[in-house]
XYZ file of N, CA, C and O in Angstrom:
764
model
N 71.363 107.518 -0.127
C 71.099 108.419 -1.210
C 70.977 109.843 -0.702
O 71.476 110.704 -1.427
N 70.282 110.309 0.645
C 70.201 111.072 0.838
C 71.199 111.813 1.065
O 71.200 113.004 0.752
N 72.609 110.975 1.882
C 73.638 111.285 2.369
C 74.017 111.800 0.921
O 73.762 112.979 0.674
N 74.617 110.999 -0.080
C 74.986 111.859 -1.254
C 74.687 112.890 -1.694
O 75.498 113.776 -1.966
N 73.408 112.965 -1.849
C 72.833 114.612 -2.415
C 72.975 115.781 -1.171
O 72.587 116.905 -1.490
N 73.514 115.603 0.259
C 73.839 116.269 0.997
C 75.078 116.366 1.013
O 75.475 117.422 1.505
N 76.076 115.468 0.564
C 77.678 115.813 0.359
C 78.278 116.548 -0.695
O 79.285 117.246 -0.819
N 77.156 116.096 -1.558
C 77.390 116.854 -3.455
C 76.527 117.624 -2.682
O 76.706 116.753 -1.830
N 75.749 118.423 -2.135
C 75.180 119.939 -2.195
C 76.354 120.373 -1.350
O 76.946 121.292 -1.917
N 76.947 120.013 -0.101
C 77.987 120.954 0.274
C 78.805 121.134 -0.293
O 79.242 122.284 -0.241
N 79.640 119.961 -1.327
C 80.452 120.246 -2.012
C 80.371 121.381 -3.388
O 81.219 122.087 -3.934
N 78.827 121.135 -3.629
C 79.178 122.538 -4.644
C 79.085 123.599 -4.067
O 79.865 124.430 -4.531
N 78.192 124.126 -2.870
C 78.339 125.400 -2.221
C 79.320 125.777 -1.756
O 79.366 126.991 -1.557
N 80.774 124.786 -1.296
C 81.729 124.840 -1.330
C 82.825 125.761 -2.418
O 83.631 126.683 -2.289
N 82.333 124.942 -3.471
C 83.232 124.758 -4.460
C 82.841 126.029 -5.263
O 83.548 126.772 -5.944
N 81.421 126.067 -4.971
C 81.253 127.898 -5.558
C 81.438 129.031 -5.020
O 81.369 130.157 -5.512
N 81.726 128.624 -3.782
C 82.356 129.675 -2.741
C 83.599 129.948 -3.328
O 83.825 131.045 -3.839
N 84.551 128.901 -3.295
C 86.281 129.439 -3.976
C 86.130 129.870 -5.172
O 87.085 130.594 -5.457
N 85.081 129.738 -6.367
C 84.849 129.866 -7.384
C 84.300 131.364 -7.433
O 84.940 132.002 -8.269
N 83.632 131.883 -7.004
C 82.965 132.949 -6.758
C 84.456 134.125 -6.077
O 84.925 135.169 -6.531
N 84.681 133.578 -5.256
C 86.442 133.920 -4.726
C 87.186 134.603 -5.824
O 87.423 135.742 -6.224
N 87.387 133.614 -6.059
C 88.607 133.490 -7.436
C 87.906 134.731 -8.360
O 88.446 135.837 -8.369
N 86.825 134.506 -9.037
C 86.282 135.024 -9.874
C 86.168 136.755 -9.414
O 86.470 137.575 -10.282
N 85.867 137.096 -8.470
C 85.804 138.294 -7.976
C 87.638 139.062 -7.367
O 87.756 140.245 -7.045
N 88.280 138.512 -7.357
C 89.583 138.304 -7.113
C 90.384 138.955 -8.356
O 91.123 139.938 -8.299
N 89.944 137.884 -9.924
C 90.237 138.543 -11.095
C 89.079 139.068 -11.914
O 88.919 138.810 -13.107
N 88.430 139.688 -11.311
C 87.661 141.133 -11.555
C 87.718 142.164 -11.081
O 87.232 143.153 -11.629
N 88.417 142.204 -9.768
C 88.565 142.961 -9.535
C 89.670 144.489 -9.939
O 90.711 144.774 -9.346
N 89.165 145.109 -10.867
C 90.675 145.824 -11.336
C 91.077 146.810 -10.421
O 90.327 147.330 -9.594
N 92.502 147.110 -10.607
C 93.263 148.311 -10.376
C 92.827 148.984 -11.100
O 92.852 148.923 -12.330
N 92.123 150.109 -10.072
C 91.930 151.284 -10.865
C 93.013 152.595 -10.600
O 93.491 152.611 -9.466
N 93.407 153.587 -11.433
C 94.499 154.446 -10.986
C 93.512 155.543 -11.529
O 92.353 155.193 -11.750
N 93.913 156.942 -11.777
C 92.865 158.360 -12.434
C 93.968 158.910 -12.380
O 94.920 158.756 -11.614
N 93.675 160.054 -13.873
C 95.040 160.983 -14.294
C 94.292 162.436 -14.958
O 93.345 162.402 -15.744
N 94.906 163.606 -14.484
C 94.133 164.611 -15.010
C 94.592 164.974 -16.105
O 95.741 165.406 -16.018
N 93.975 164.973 -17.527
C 94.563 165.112 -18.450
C 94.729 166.901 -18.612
O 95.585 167.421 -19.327
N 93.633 167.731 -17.719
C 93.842 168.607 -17.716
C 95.305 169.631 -16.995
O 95.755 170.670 -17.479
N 95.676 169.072 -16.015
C 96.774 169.346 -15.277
C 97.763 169.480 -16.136
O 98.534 170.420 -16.326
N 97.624 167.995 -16.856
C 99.128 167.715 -17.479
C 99.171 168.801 -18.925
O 99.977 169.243 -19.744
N 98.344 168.835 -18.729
C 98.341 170.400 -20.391
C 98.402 171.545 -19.758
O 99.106 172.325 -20.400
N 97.938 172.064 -18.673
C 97.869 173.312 -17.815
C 99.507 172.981 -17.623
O 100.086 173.995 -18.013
N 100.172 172.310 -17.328
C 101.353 172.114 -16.168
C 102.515 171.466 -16.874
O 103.637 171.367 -16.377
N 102.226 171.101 -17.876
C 103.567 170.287 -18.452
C 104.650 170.824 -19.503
O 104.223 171.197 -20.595
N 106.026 170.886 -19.243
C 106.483 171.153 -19.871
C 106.905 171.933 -21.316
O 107.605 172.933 -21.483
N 106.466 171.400 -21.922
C 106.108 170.964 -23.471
C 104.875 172.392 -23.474
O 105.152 173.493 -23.950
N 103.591 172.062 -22.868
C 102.672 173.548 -23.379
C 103.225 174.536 -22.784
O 102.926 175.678 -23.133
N 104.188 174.303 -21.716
C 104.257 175.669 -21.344
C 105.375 176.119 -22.111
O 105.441 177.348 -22.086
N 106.435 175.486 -22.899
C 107.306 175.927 -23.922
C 106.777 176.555 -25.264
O 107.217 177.491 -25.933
N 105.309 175.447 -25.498
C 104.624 175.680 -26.416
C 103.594 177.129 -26.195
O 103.222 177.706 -27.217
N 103.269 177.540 -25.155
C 102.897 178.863 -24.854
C 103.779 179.864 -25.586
O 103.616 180.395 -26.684
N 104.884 179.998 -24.574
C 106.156 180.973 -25.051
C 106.443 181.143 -26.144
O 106.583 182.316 -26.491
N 106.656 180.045 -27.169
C 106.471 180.481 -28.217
C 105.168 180.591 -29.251
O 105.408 180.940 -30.407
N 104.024 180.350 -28.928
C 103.173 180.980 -29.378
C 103.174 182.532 -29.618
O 103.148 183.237 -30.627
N 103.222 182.805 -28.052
C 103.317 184.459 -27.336
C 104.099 184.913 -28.401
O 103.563 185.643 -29.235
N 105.575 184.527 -28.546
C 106.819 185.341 -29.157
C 105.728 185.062 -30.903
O 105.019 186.022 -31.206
N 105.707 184.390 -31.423
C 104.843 184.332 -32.957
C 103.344 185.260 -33.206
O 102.704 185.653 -34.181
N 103.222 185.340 -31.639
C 101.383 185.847 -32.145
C 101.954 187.511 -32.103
O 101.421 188.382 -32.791
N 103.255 187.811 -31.074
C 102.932 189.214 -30.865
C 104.145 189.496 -31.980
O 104.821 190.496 -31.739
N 104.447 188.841 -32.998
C 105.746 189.067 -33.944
C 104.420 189.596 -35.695
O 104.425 190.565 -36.453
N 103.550 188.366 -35.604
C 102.508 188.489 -36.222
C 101.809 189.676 -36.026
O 101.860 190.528 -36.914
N 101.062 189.908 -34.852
C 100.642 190.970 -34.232
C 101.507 192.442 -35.037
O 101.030 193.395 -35.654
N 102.507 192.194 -34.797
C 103.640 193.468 -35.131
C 103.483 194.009 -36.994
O 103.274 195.025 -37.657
N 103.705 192.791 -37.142
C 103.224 192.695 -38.454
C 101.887 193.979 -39.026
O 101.792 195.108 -39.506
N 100.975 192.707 -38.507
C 99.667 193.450 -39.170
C 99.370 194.938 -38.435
O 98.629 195.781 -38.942
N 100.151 195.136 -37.014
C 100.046 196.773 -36.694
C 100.620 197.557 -38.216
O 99.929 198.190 -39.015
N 102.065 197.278 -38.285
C 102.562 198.126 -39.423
C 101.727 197.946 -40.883
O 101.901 198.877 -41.670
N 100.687 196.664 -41.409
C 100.123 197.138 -42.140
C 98.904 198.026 -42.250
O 98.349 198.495 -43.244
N 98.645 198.128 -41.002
C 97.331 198.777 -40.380
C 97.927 200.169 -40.485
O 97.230 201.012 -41.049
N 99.178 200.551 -40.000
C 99.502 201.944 -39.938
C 99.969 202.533 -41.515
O 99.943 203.715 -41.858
N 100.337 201.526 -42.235
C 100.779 201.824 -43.673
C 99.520 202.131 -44.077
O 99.516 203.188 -44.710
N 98.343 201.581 -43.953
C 96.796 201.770 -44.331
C 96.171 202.985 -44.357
O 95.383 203.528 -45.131
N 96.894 203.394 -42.965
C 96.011 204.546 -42.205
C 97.118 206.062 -43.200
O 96.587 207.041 -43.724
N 98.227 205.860 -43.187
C 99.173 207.070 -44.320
C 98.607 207.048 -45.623
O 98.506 208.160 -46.143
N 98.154 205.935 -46.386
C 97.858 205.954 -47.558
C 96.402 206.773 -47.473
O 96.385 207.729 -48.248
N 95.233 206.608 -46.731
C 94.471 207.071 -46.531
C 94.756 208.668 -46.346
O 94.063 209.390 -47.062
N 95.629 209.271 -45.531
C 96.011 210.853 -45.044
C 96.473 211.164 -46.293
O 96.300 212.286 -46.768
N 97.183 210.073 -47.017
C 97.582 210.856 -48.707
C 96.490 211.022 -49.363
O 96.154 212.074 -49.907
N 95.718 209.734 -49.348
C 94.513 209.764 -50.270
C 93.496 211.631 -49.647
O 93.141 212.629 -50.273
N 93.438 211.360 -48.691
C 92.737 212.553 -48.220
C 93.032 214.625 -49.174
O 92.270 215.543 -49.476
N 94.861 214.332 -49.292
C 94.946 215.475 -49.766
C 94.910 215.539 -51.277
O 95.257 216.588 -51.819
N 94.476 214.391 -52.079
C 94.766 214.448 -53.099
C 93.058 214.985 -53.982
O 92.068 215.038 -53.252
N 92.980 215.154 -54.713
C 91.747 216.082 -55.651
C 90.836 214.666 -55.689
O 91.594 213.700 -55.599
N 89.872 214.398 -55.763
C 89.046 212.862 -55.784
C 88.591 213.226 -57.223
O 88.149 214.334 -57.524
N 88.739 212.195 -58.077
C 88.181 212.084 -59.404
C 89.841 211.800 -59.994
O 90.025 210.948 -60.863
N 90.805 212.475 -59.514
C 91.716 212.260 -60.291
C 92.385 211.285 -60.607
O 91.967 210.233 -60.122
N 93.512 211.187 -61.408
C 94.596 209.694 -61.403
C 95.132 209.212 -60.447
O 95.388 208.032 -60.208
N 95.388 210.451 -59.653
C 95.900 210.307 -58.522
C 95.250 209.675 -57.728
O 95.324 208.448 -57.651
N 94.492 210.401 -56.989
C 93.169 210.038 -56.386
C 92.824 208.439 -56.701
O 93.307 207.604 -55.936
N 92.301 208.162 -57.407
C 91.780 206.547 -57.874
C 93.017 205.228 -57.873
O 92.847 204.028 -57.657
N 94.528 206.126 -58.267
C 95.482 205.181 -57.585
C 95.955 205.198 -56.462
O 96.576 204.189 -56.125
N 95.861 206.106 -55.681
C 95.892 205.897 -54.275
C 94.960 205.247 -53.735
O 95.101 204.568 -52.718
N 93.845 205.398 -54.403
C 92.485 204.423 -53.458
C 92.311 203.200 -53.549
O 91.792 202.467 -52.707
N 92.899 202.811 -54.971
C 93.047 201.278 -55.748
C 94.506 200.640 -54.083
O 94.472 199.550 -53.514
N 95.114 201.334 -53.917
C 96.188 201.098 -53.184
C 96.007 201.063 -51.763
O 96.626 200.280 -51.041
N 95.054 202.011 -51.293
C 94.473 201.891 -50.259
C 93.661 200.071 -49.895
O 93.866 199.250 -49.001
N 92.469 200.093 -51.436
C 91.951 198.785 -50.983
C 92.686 197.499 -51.202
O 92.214 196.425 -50.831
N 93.743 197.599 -51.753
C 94.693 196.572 -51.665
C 95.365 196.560 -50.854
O 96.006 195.515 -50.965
N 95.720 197.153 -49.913
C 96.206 197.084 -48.893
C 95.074 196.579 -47.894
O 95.401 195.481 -47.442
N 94.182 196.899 -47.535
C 93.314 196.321 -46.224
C 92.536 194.986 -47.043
O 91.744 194.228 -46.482
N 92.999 194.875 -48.652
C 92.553 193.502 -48.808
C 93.559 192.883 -48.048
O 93.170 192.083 -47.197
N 95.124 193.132 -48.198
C 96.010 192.029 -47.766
C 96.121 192.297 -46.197
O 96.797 191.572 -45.467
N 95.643 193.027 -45.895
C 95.492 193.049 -44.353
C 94.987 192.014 -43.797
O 95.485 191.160 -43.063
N 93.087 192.284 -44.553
C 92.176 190.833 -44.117
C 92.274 189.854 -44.544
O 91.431 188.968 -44.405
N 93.552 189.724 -45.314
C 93.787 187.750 -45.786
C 95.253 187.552 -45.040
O 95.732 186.418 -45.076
N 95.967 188.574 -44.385
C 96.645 188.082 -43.778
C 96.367 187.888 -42.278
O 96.722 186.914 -41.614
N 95.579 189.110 -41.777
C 94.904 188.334 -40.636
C 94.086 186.841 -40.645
O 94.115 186.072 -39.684
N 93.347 186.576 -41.914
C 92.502 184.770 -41.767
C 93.832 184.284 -41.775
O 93.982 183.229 -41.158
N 94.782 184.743 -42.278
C 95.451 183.679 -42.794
C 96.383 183.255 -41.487
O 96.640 182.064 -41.315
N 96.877 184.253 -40.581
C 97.289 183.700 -39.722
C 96.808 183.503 -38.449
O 97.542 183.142 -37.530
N 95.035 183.820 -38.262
C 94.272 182.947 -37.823
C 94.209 181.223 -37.862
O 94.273 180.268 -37.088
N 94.065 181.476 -39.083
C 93.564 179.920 -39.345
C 95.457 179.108 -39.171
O 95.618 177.907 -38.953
N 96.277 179.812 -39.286
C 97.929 179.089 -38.881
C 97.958 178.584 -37.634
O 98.061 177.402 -37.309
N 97.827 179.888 -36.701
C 97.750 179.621 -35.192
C 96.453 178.799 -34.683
O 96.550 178.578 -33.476
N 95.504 178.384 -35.139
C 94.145 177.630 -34.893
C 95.187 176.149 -35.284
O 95.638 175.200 -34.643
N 95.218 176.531 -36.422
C 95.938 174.557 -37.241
C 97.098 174.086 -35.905
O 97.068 173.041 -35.255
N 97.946 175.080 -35.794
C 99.255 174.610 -34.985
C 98.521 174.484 -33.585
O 99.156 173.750 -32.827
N 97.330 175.012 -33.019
C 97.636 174.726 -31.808
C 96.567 173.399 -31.648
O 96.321 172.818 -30.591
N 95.926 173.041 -33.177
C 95.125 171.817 -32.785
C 96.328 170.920 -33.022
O 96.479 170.358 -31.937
N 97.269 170.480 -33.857
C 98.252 169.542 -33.787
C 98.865 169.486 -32.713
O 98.894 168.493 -31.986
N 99.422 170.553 -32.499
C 100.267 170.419 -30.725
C 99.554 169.701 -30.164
O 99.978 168.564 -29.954
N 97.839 170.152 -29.573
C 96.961 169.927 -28.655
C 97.083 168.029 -28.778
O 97.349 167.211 -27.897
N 96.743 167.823 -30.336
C 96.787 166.410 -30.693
C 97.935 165.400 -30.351
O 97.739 164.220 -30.061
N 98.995 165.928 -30.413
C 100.451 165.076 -30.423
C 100.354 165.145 -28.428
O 100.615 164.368 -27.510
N 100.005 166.079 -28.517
C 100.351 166.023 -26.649
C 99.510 164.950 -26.189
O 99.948 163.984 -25.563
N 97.984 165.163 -26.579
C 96.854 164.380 -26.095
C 97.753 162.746 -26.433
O 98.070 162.027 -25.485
N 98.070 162.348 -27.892
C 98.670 161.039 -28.256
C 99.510 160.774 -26.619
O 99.088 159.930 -25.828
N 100.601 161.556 -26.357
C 102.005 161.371 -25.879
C 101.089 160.773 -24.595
O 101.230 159.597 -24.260
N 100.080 161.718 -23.858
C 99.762 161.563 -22.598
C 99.100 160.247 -22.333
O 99.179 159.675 -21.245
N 98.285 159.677 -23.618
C 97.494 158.370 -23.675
C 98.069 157.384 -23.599
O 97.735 156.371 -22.983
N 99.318 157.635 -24.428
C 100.759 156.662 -24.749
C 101.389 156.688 -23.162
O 101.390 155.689 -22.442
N 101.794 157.694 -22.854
C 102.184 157.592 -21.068
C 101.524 157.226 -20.367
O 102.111 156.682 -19.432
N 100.505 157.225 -20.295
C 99.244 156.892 -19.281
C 99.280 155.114 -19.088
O 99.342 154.431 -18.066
N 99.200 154.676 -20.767
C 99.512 153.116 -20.723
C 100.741 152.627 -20.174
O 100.762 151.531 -19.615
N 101.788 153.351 -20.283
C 103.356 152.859 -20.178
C 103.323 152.762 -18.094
O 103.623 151.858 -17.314
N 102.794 154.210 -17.887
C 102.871 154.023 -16.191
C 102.009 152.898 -15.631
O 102.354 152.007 -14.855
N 100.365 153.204 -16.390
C 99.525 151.804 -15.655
C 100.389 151.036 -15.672
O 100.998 150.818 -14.624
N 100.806 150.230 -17.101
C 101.292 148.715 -16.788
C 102.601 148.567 -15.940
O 103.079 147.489 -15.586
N 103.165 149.943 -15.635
C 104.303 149.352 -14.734
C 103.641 149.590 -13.453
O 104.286 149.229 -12.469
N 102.673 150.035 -13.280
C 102.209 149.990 -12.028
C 100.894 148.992 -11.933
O 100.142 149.158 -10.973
N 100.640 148.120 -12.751
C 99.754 146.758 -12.465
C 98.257 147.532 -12.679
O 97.353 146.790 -12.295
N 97.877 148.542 -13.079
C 96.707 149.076 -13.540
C 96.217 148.038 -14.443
O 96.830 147.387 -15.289
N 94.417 148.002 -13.932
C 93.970 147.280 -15.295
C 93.071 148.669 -15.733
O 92.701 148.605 -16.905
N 92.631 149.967 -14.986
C 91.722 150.676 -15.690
C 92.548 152.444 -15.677
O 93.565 152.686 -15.025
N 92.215 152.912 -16.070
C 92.809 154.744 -15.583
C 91.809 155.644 -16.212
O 91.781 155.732 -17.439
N 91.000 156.308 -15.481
C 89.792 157.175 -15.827
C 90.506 158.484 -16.006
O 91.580 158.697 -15.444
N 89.775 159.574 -16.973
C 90.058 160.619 -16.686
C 89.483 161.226 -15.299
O 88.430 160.727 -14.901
N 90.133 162.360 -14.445
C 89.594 162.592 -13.350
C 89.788 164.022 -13.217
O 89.992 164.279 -12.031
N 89.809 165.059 -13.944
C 89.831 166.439 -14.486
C 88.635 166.960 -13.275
O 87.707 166.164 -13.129
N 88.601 168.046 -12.534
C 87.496 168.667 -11.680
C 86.973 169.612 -13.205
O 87.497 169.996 -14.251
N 85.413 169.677 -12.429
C 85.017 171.039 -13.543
C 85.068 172.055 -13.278
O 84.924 172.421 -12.111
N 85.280 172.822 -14.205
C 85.438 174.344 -14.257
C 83.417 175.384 -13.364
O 82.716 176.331 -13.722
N 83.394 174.549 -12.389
C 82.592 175.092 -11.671
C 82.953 176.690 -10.673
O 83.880 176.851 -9.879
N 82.021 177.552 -11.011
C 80.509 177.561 -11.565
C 80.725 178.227 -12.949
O 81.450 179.184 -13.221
N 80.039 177.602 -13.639
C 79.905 177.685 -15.279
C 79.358 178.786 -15.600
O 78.432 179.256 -14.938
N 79.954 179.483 -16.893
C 79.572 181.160 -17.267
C 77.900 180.989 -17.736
O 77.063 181.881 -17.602
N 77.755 180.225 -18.060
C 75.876 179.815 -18.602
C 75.609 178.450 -18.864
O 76.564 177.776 -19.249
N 74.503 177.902 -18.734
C 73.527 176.967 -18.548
C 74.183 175.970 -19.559
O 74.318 174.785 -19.256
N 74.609 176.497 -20.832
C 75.193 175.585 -21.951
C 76.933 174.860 -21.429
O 77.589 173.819 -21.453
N 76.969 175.792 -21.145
C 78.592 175.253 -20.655
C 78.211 174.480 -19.243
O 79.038 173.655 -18.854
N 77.237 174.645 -18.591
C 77.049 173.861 -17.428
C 76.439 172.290 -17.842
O 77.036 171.259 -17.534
N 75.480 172.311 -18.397
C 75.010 171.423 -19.306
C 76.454 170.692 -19.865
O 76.925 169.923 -19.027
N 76.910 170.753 -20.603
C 78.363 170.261 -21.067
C 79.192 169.400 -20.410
O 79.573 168.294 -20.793
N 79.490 170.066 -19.236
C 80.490 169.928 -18.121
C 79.907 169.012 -16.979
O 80.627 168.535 -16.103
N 78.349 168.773 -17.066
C 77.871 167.905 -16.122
C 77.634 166.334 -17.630
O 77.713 165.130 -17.389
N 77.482 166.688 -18.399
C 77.585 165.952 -19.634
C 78.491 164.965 -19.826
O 78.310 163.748 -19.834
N 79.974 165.908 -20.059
C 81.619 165.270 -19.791
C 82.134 164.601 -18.525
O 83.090 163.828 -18.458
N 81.295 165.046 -17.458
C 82.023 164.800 -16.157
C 81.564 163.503 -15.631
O 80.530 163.392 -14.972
N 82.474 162.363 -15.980
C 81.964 161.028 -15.699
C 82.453 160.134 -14.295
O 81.860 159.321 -13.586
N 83.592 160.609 -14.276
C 84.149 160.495 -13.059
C 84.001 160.958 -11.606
O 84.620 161.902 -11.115
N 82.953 160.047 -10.867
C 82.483 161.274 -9.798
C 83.259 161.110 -8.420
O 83.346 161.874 -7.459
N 83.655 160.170 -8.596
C 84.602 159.435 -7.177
C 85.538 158.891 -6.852
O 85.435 157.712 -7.191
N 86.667 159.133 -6.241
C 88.223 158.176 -6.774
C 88.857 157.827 -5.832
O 90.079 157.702 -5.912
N 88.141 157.572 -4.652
C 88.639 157.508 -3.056
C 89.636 155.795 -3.710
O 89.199 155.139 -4.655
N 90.815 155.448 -3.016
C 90.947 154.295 -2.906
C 91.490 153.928 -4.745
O 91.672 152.758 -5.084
N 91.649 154.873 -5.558
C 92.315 155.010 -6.766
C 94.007 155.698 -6.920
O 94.489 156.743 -6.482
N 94.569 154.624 -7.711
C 96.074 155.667 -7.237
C 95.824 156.946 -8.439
O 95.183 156.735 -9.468
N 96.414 158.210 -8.122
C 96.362 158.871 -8.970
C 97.404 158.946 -9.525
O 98.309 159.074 -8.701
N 97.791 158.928 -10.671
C 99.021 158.506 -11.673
C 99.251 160.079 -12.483
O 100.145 160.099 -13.328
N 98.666 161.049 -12.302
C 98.829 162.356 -13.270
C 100.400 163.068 -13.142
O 100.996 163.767 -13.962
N 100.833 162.581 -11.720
C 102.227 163.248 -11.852
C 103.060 162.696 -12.251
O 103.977 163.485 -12.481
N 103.472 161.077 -12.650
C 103.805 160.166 -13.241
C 103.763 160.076 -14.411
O 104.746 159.713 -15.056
N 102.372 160.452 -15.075
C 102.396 160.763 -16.487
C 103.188 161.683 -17.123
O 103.933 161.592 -18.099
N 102.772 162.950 -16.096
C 103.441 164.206 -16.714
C 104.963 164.020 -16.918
O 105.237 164.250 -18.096
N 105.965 163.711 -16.243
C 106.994 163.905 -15.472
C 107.498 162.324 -17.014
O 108.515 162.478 -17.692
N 106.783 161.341 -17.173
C 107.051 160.747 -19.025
C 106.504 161.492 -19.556
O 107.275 161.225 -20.477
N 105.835 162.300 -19.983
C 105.511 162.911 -20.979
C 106.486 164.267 -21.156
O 106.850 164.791 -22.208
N 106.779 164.647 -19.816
C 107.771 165.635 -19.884
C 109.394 165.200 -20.447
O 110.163 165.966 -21.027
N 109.612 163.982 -20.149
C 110.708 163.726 -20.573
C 111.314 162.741 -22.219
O 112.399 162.509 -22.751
N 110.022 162.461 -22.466
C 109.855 161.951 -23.986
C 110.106 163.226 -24.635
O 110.869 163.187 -25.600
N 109.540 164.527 -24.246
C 109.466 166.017 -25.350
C 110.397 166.945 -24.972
O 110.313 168.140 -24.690
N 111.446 166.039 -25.029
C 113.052 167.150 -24.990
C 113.793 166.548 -25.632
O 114.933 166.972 -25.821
């Protein structure tokens, strides 16, 4: 009897040895890390998407100079004209309609260039998440962290606070890094 409960105890310390094996074997994941920041600093696509921002903001820009300067003549007219008169009160009616449509065309193409560059920002972020999966699985990844450095040293305590907040990733020795892989599909899906 004794012999048994000494063959069944080696055999399960055995048997939980390969078990324990095995088990740590498929737990163990592939981990890879991708900077999502790089690939927006560096990729294709924003930096096309820059350029033409630039060419729209300073076309816009152009814009509201010439209504700013049309503003500023109506005013030098308004100036020589008698105040109280017909004149006078329709030039001024014309004056404030003009720097009304000034300040609704500046919100207005505020809030254009804000909308377009959160969709871009969005469709890119999609593309890169979507690439990120497509490279892991051809490269046998089971995990991919973001791995972005911070923008150290921080302009004040709030943005430092933040950035030690966001920053989850502290170590990646022995991780493949996959960010140029991503970029380089993501660059070639957006042509």
């Amino acid at each position: 009897m004794k012999l048994k409960s000494i063959i069944v105890m080696v055999l399960v310390i055995v048997m939980s040895g390969f078990i324990t094996n095995a088990w740590a074997a498929d737990k163990c994941p592939k981990i890879g890390v991708v900077s999502v920041r790089k690939i927006f600093q560096d990729c294709k696509r924003n930096t096309k998407y820059r350029q033409e921002m630039t060419a729209e903001r300073d076309k816009l820009e152009a814009e509201l100079e010439s209504l700013s300067k049309d503003i500023d003549a109506s005013k030098s007219k308004l100036k020589m004209l008698k105040p109280g008169s017909a004149d006078y009160l329709s030039g001024m009616k014309d004056v404030f309609d003009k720097q009304g449509s000034l300040q609704a065309k500046q919100e207005y193409f505020k809030r254009q260039m804000d909308l377009r560059e959160q969709t871009v920002i969005e469709q890119l972020f999609k593309d890169v998440l979507k690439a990120t999966g497509e490279v892991a699985k051809n490269k046998g990844l089971d995990l991919v962290f973001e791995k972005s450095e911070p923008d150290l040293p921080a302009s004040n305590s709030n943005e430092l606070t933040l950035t030690i907040s966001t920053y989850k990733v502290l170590y990646t020795a022995g991780c493949e890094d996959i960010t140029d892989a991503v970029m380089a599909k993501v660059d070639a899906n957006s042509t």
